């Protein structure tokens, strides 16, 4: 397309400035003359124009501001390449690819209070070569796969990064893995295809010295973004809004899918199950589609909606899809994100057969294509209630590798998976028109059991077989082999309620004076009016903080300073009273604590204490791993009031190794640690390696390295903090006020008053709370630097009064988040008993030890269990900083919950058990 003439551009600008009524009248006059406004092509932008974000980009950019450390919008593709790959030519091809597609070198910044795109005129492309030829082929492939996943999970900074990364892993002289990573801010699904085709064309052209085969693009994505914002008005959107309002009216906001726990515990962590239909069955489906005049996409929408209808027993089924939205000739092959979300609704009834459903789906999809221009966020703004985008279906017509046709090279897809998904269910299908139809079903692993996903796929296979045999059979009469319990979610919640009720089982009254004293103490500390001598401390909701308070009160009343680890052997009042009675016996304060004896034939797991310095927090981990898994804890020396023998982490690690080897003299070893205990566990692994011992599993539970966390600028920090408030602070508060509505008004007044006070202050940082000095927000125990992990607004240069106020509100939220109450100095602030004082002293000592500890490169592999809830207002590295330290790679599991609550979840134990089985198996 040629650049518009001055006259044409002036006409276009005049049309843009028309009011809604004027444009409607102008369109009517044109139609009477057989003309259409669509004839006006998208012009190239003026060089002086500010470039706004397109509607698609705006949504992605907003999410990136809320979760700047997220990689969920990264788009990785990888290939296994055999043959003589010319690396210099490949690198030059990547450079030219970025040069010719402006969107790959486009950044986004705030100007005049609006996000604006800027195209970099000079840039440094990311093209990296990693030589793995010194390893065996199997080792090289494994290292390439691990490193590829790490690179794929590296977040992009939309304010400064080139949005295209290329990495080549050299496995041999004629064997390579090519990894390409970009971001949804810059591309959509079709753009991946175009980029690969362009890359292949450039590679061929450079090899022969001819670039004429690939002409420059007529327009760039920025031209489209300017045009879209200028051209689309309320008048154009109004008919589309009217259609979608009608289409989605009275649709339930949420499908009751067969999940096994509440959505509030769900993270983005994904599971995946692959499937493949035989060529014969695939051809039968294609024949059915030709007969009915539908596409295979329409057929799979109908099939998948029937599966969801059958497992939810709901009649109104809406699933999402992503449409290319390239309905103008100028943008058919432009690289950029033009995609739009569409919700496809089907109403089911008992008398429908598959042919009926297919006809309804066909009509729905064709109508949706007619009204595809309306950006999904504009639709959301226009509706009072929008059905949630829970289930997604995508269909591709080719594999990725088919688009990278490199001369004299054999290219195959190489699997690389981010391991995250926003969708609860995502059915991704490939149908090339011949051979087998295949795909994968991604799912949120915190919501669905793997067995449920296998049932869904088995039902999909059988349903496809049934309908290709007889499309006239009523769908209600089709027998599926696997019945998925649609009430599983509700039953699961009822089971949890039943478990809570069991914990308050029949009370057995105390018979001795010690038991009577303990009953009184337990009732007060645990908040249970009725406590029996056989009730279990942990089943009544006891945890390490309550244990500290319990044992502090016992020390006052009985004059006995007992280790908290006694609760592993004596978790009931009856058993604990017996310990108190044996005054003549000396109770062991050894660092090594048997949490669970397990099967002596199995390798034990050794867990280092966290910031609480005791090991009660590992009780749930041990129970959830199974009674046959031996688990030992390492509690801090000095819990009894004696000064710790060692003050630096290296010496502490050596001391703990001696304790470990008293149980297990030789490797292989499995070691884990929470928070600062993870750093000690890491140092133990280093020293064991130096001894020539093997460490087959090093598990770090939410342990940060020095450079793992950074304070965000004021605006992103504020957005992140508000998002944290919405996700993690409001839900439990609303549950609380639901049961105690009288507290709502007083607490709301208190909160508003505090925020008003913040806003009235003239400078960021003038508010200093006495409690804050003691709290330190997040104690140095959790840092690997002498500075506080959480920086103050005063440490960040705010350029405006508004930014200062935003920083103060962010600080207010942080101070009241769970991250501000994780250390003994904050949890036990008002307590001055012997045990609490010992813990506070330990915190100070370990803080100094951690300030001087600097983790060195580690030759082994590290497994990180990262809390889904991260500190508000901060950017956290996806690998918590261990990626640059672990030379054999890092495996990351994101677990729902905060820094400590993750240790109670079954999901963590399930992932840990799989890691143990894999480590022992290897």
PDB file of C-alpha atoms in Angstrom, residues 611-712:
ATOM      1  CA  UNK A 611      12.599 -17.905  60.341  1.00  0.00           C
ATOM      2  CA  UNK A 612      10.712 -19.370  63.317  1.00  0.00           C
ATOM      3  CA  UNK A 613      13.805 -21.520  64.071  1.00  0.00           C
ATOM      4  CA  UNK A 614      11.670 -24.546  65.012  1.00  0.00           C
ATOM      5  CA  UNK A 615      10.500 -27.271  62.631  1.00  0.00           C
ATOM      6  CA  UNK A 616       6.788 -27.590  63.436  1.00  0.00           C
ATOM      7  CA  UNK A 617       5.994 -26.067  60.059  1.00  0.00           C
ATOM      8  CA  UNK A 618       7.115 -29.321  58.380  1.00  0.00           C
ATOM      9  CA  UNK A 619       4.477 -31.462  60.105  1.00  0.00           C
ATOM     10  CA  UNK A 620       1.926 -31.062  57.300  1.00  0.00           C
ATOM     11  CA  UNK A 621       4.607 -31.669  54.681  1.00  0.00           C
ATOM     12  CA  UNK A 622       5.551 -34.962  56.362  1.00  0.00           C
ATOM     13  CA  UNK A 623       1.941 -36.108  56.738  1.00  0.00           C
ATOM     14  CA  UNK A 624       1.080 -35.235  53.135  1.00  0.00           C
ATOM     15  CA  UNK A 625       4.172 -37.028  51.816  1.00  0.00           C
ATOM     16  CA  UNK A 626       2.838 -40.247  53.321  1.00  0.00           C
ATOM     17  CA  UNK A 627       3.612 -42.138  56.512  1.00  0.00           C
ATOM     18  CA  UNK A 628       6.337 -44.237  54.831  1.00  0.00           C
ATOM     19  CA  UNK A 629       8.556 -41.213  53.994  1.00  0.00           C
ATOM     20  CA  UNK A 630      11.167 -40.516  56.741  1.00  0.00           C
ATOM     21  CA  UNK A 631      11.381 -36.799  57.515  1.00  0.00           C
ATOM     22  CA  UNK A 632      13.819 -35.128  59.910  1.00  0.00           C
ATOM     23  CA  UNK A 633      13.919 -31.494  60.958  1.00  0.00           C
ATOM     24  CA  UNK A 634      16.895 -29.326  61.893  1.00  0.00           C
ATOM     25  CA  UNK A 635      15.977 -26.751  64.544  1.00  0.00           C
ATOM     26  CA  UNK A 636      18.271 -23.921  65.583  1.00  0.00           C
ATOM     27  CA  UNK A 637      20.693 -24.245  68.460  1.00  0.00           C
ATOM     28  CA  UNK A 638      19.886 -21.631  71.065  1.00  0.00           C
ATOM     29  CA  UNK A 639      16.160 -22.242  71.329  1.00  0.00           C
ATOM     30  CA  UNK A 640      16.794 -23.156  74.968  1.00  0.00           C
ATOM     31  CA  UNK A 641      18.385 -19.784  75.685  1.00  0.00           C
ATOM     32  CA  UNK A 642      22.009 -20.755  75.178  1.00  0.00           C
ATOM     33  CA  UNK A 643      23.883 -18.738  72.603  1.00  0.00           C
ATOM     34  CA  UNK A 644      24.230 -20.617  69.303  1.00  0.00           C
ATOM     35  CA  UNK A 645      27.553 -22.341  68.895  1.00  0.00           C
ATOM     36  CA  UNK A 646      28.005 -20.883  65.417  1.00  0.00           C
ATOM     37  CA  UNK A 647      27.200 -17.428  64.071  1.00  0.00           C
ATOM     38  CA  UNK A 648      27.841 -17.763  60.318  1.00  0.00           C
ATOM     39  CA  UNK A 649      25.861 -19.865  57.854  1.00  0.00           C
ATOM     40  CA  UNK A 650      28.893 -21.881  56.765  1.00  0.00           C
ATOM     41  CA  UNK A 651      29.525 -23.058  60.346  1.00  0.00           C
ATOM     42  CA  UNK A 652      25.813 -23.641  60.993  1.00  0.00           C
ATOM     43  CA  UNK A 653      25.651 -25.784  57.842  1.00  0.00           C
ATOM     44  CA  UNK A 654      28.679 -27.811  58.981  1.00  0.00           C
ATOM     45  CA  UNK A 655      27.042 -28.357  62.366  1.00  0.00           C
ATOM     46  CA  UNK A 656      23.801 -29.536  60.745  1.00  0.00           C
ATOM     47  CA  UNK A 657      25.689 -31.886  58.403  1.00  0.00           C
ATOM     48  CA  UNK A 658      27.216 -33.602  61.457  1.00  0.00           C
ATOM     49  CA  UNK A 659      23.697 -34.048  62.842  1.00  0.00           C
ATOM     50  CA  UNK A 660      22.445 -35.425  59.529  1.00  0.00           C
ATOM     51  CA  UNK A 661      25.326 -37.857  59.201  1.00  0.00           C
ATOM     52  CA  UNK A 662      24.617 -39.220  62.669  1.00  0.00           C
ATOM     53  CA  UNK A 663      21.472 -40.672  61.048  1.00  0.00           C
ATOM     54  CA  UNK A 664      22.680 -41.119  57.467  1.00  0.00           C
ATOM     55  CA  UNK A 665      26.489 -41.365  57.287  1.00  0.00           C
ATOM     56  CA  UNK A 666      26.682 -41.525  53.476  1.00  0.00           C
ATOM     57  CA  UNK A 667      24.762 -40.076  50.548  1.00  0.00           C
ATOM     58  CA  UNK A 668      22.807 -39.692  48.431  1.00  0.00           C
ATOM     59  CA  UNK A 669      21.131 -36.918  50.455  1.00  0.00           C
ATOM     60  CA  UNK A 670      17.829 -35.069  50.138  1.00  0.00           C
ATOM     61  CA  UNK A 671      17.786 -31.648  51.819  1.00  0.00           C
ATOM     62  CA  UNK A 672      15.241 -28.851  51.992  1.00  0.00           C
ATOM     63  CA  UNK A 673      14.770 -25.525  53.730  1.00  0.00           C
ATOM     64  CA  UNK A 674      12.224 -22.743  54.114  1.00  0.00           C
ATOM     65  CA  UNK A 675      13.110 -19.058  53.849  1.00  0.00           C
ATOM     66  CA  UNK A 676      16.521 -18.422  55.460  1.00  0.00           C
ATOM     67  CA  UNK A 677      16.668 -22.150  56.180  1.00  0.00           C
ATOM     68  CA  UNK A 678      16.806 -22.636  52.432  1.00  0.00           C
ATOM     69  CA  UNK A 679      20.100 -20.731  52.334  1.00  0.00           C
ATOM     70  CA  UNK A 680      21.485 -22.993  55.068  1.00  0.00           C
ATOM     71  CA  UNK A 681      20.241 -26.061  53.169  1.00  0.00           C
ATOM     72  CA  UNK A 682      21.955 -24.677  50.058  1.00  0.00           C
ATOM     73  CA  UNK A 683      25.229 -24.269  51.957  1.00  0.00           C
ATOM     74  CA  UNK A 684      24.885 -27.811  53.320  1.00  0.00           C
ATOM     75  CA  UNK A 685      24.575 -29.097  49.752  1.00  0.00           C
ATOM     76  CA  UNK A 686      27.687 -27.145  48.754  1.00  0.00           C
ATOM     77  CA  UNK A 687      29.700 -28.649  51.598  1.00  0.00           C
ATOM     78  CA  UNK A 688      28.415 -32.164  50.968  1.00  0.00           C
ATOM     79  CA  UNK A 689      29.475 -31.848  47.326  1.00  0.00           C
ATOM     80  CA  UNK A 690      32.912 -30.731  48.539  1.00  0.00           C
ATOM     81  CA  UNK A 691      33.061 -33.923  50.647  1.00  0.00           C
ATOM     82  CA  UNK A 692      32.408 -35.967  47.528  1.00  0.00           C
ATOM     83  CA  UNK A 693      28.859 -36.792  48.640  1.00  0.00           C
ATOM     84  CA  UNK A 694      25.878 -36.810  46.291  1.00  0.00           C
ATOM     85  CA  UNK A 695      22.887 -34.530  46.848  1.00  0.00           C
ATOM     86  CA  UNK A 696      20.058 -35.809  44.672  1.00  0.00           C
ATOM     87  CA  UNK A 697      17.467 -33.279  45.821  1.00  0.00           C
ATOM     88  CA  UNK A 698      17.889 -29.719  47.049  1.00  0.00           C
ATOM     89  CA  UNK A 699      14.423 -28.287  47.698  1.00  0.00           C
ATOM     90  CA  UNK A 700      14.149 -24.584  48.552  1.00  0.00           C
ATOM     91  CA  UNK A 701      10.785 -23.432  49.870  1.00  0.00           C
ATOM     92  CA  UNK A 702      10.247 -19.749  48.956  1.00  0.00           C
ATOM     93  CA  UNK A 703      13.908 -18.906  49.520  1.00  0.00           C
ATOM     94  CA  UNK A 704      15.151 -15.681  47.914  1.00  0.00           C
ATOM     95  CA  UNK A 705      18.673 -14.824  46.745  1.00  0.00           C
ATOM     96  CA  UNK A 706      20.034 -11.258  47.168  1.00  0.00           C
ATOM     97  CA  UNK A 707      18.898 -10.073  43.739  1.00  0.00           C
ATOM     98  CA  UNK A 708      15.571 -11.891  43.580  1.00  0.00           C
ATOM     99  CA  UNK A 709      13.345  -8.953  44.514  1.00  0.00           C
ATOM    100  CA  UNK A 710      13.138  -5.287  43.546  1.00  0.00           C
ATOM    101  CA  UNK A 711      10.844  -2.384  44.394  1.00  0.00           C
ATOM    102  CA  UNK A 712       8.673  -1.264  41.481  1.00  0.00           C
TER     103      UNK A 712
END
